[in-house]
Short mmCIF file of N, CA and C in Angstrom, two decimals:
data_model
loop_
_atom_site.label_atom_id
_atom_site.label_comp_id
_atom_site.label_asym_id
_atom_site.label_seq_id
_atom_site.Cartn_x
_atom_site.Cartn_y
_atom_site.Cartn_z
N UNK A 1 37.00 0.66 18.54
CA UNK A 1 37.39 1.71 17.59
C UNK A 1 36.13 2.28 16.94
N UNK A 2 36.20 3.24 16.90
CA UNK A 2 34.96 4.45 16.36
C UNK A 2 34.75 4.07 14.90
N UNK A 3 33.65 3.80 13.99
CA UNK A 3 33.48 3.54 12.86
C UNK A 3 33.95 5.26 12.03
N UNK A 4 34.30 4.74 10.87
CA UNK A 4 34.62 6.12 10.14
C UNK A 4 32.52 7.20 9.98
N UNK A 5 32.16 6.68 9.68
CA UNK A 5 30.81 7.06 9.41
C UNK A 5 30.32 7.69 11.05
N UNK A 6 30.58 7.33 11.69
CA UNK A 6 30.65 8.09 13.40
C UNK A 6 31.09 8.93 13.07
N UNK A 7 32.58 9.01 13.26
CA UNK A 7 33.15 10.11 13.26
C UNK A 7 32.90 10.95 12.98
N UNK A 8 32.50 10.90 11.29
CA UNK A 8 32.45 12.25 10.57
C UNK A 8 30.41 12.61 11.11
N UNK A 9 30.10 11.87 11.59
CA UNK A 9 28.49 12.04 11.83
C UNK A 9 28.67 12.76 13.71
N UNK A 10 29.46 12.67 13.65
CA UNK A 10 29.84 13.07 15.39
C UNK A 10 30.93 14.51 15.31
N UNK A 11 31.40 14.81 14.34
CA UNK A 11 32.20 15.70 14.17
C UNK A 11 31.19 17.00 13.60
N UNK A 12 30.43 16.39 12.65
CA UNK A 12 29.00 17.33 11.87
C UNK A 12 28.16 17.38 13.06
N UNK A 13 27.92 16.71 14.01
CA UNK A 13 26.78 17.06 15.16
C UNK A 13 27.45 18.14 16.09
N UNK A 14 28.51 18.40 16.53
CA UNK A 14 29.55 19.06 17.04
C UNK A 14 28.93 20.62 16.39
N UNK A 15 29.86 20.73 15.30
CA UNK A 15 29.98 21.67 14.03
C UNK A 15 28.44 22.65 14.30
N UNK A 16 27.43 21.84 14.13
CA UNK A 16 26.16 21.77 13.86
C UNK A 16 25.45 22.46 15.22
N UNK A 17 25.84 22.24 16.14
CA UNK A 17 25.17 22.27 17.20
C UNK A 17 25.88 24.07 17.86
N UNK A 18 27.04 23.78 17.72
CA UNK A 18 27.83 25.13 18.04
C UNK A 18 27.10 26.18 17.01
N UNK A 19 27.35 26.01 15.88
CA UNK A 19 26.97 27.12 14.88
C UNK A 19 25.66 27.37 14.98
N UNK A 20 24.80 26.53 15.18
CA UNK A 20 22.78 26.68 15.74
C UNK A 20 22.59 27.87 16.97
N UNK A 21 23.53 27.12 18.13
CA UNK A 21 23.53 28.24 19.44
C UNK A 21 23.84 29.25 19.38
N UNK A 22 24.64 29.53 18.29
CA UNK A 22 25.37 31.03 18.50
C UNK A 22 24.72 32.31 17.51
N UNK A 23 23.83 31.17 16.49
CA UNK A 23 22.55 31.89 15.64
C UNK A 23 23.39 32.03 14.25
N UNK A 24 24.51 31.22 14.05
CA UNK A 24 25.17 31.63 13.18
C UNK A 24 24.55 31.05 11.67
N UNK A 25 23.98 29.70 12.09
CA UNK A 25 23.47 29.13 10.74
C UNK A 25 22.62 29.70 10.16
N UNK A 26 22.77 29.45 8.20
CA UNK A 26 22.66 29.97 7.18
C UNK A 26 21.21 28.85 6.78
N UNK A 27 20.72 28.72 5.13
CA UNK A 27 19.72 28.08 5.21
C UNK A 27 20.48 26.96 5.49
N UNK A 28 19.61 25.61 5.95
CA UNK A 28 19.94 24.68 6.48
C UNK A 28 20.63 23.41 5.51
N UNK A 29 20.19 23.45 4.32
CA UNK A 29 20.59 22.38 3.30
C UNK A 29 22.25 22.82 2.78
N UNK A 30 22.37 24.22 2.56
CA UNK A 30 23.22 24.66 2.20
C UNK A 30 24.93 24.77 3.20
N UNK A 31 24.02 24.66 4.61
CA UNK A 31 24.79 25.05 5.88
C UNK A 31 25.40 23.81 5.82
N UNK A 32 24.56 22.32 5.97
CA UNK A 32 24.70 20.94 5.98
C UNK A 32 25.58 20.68 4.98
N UNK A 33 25.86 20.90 3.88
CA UNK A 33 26.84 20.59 2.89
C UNK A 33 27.76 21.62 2.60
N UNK A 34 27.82 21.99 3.46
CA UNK A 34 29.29 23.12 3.37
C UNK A 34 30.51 22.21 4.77
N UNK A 35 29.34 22.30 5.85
CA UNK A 35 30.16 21.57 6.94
C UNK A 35 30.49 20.22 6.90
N UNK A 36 29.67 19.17 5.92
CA UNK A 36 30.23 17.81 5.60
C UNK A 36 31.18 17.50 4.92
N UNK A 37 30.61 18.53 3.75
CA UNK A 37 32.17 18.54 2.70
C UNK A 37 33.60 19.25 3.32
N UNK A 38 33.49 20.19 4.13
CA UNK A 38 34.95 20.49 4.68
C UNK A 38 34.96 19.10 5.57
N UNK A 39 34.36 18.63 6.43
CA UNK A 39 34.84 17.40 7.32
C UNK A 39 35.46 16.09 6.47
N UNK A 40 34.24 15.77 5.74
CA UNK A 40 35.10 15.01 4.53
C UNK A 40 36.08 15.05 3.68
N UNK A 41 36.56 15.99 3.42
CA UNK A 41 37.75 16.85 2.84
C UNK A 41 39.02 16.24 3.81
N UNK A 42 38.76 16.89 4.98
CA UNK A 42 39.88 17.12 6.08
C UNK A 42 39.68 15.22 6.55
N UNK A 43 39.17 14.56 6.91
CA UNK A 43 39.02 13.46 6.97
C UNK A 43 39.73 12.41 6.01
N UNK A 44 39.34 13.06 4.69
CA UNK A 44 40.31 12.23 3.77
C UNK A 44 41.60 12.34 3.76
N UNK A 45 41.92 13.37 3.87
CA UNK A 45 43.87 14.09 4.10
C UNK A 45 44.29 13.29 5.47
N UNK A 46 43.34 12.50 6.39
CA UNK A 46 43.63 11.84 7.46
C UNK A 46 43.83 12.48 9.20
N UNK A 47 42.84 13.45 8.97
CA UNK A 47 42.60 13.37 10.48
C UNK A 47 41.47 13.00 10.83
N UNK A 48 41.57 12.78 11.63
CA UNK A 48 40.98 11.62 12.39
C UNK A 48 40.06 12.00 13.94
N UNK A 49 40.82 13.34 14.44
CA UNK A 49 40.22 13.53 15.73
C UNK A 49 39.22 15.01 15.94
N UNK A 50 37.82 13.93 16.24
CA UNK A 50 37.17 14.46 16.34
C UNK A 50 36.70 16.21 16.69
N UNK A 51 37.44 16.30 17.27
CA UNK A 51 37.34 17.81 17.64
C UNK A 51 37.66 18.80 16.34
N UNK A 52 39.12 17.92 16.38
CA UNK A 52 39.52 18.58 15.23
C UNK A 52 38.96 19.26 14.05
N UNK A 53 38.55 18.22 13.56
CA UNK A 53 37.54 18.00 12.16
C UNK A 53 36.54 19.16 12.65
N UNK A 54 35.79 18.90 13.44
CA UNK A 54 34.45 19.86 14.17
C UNK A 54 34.65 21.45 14.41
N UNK A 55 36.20 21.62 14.70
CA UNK A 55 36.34 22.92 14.92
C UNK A 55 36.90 23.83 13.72
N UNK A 56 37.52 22.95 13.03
CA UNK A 56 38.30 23.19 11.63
C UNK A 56 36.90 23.18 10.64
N UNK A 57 35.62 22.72 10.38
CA UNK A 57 34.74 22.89 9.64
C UNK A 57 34.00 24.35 10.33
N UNK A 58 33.72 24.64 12.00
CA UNK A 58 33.45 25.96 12.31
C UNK A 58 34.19 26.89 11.75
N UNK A 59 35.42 26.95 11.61
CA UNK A 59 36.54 28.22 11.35
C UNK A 59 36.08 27.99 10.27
N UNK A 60 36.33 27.43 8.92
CA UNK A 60 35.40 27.46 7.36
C UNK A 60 34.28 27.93 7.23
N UNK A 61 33.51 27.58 8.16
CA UNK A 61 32.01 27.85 7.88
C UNK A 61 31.82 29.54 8.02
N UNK A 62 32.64 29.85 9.34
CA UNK A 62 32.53 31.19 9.71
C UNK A 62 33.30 32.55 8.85
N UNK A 63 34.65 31.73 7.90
CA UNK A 63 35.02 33.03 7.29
C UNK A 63 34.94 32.89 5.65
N UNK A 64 33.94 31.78 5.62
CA UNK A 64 33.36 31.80 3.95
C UNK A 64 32.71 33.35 3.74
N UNK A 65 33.15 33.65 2.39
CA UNK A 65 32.56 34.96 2.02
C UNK A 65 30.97 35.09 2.54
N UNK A 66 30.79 36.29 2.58
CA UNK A 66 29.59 36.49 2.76
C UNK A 66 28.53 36.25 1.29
N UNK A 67 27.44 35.67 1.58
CA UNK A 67 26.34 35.61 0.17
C UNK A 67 25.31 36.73 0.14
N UNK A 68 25.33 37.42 -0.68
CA UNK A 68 24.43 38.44 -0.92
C UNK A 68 23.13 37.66 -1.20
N UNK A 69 21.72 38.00 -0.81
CA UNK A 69 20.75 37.24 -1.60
C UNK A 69 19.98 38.46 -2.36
N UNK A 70 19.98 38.15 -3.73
CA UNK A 70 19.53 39.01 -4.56
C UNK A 70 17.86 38.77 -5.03
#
């Protein structure tokens, strides 16, 4: 059985790796704790499968408002 700390470290490498290739990521500290905290979020409510988590933190990541930088 997959340790919980995998998971969510295997679900963020997923997340992470898709959003890099496609040029979508933002600064990197900010990018990193947007996609852990939705995985951890959704993780706690109890899912569990990997993909899941990974594709459900892409769809968040991608229709968060846009940030103006002033």
């Amino acid at each position: 059985m997959i340790a919980d700390t995998d998971l969510i470290e295997q679900s963020f490498q997923i997340a992470w790796s898709v959003l890099e290739r496609t040029g979508e990521l933002g600064e990197p500290n900010w990018s990193a704790n947007f996609l852990l905290d939705d995985i951890i979020e959704r993780f706690r409510c109890g899912e569990r499968r990997r993909l899941v988590l990974s594709n459900c933190a892409i769809d968040a990541y991608r229709h968060q408002p846009v940030k103006l930088v002033s």
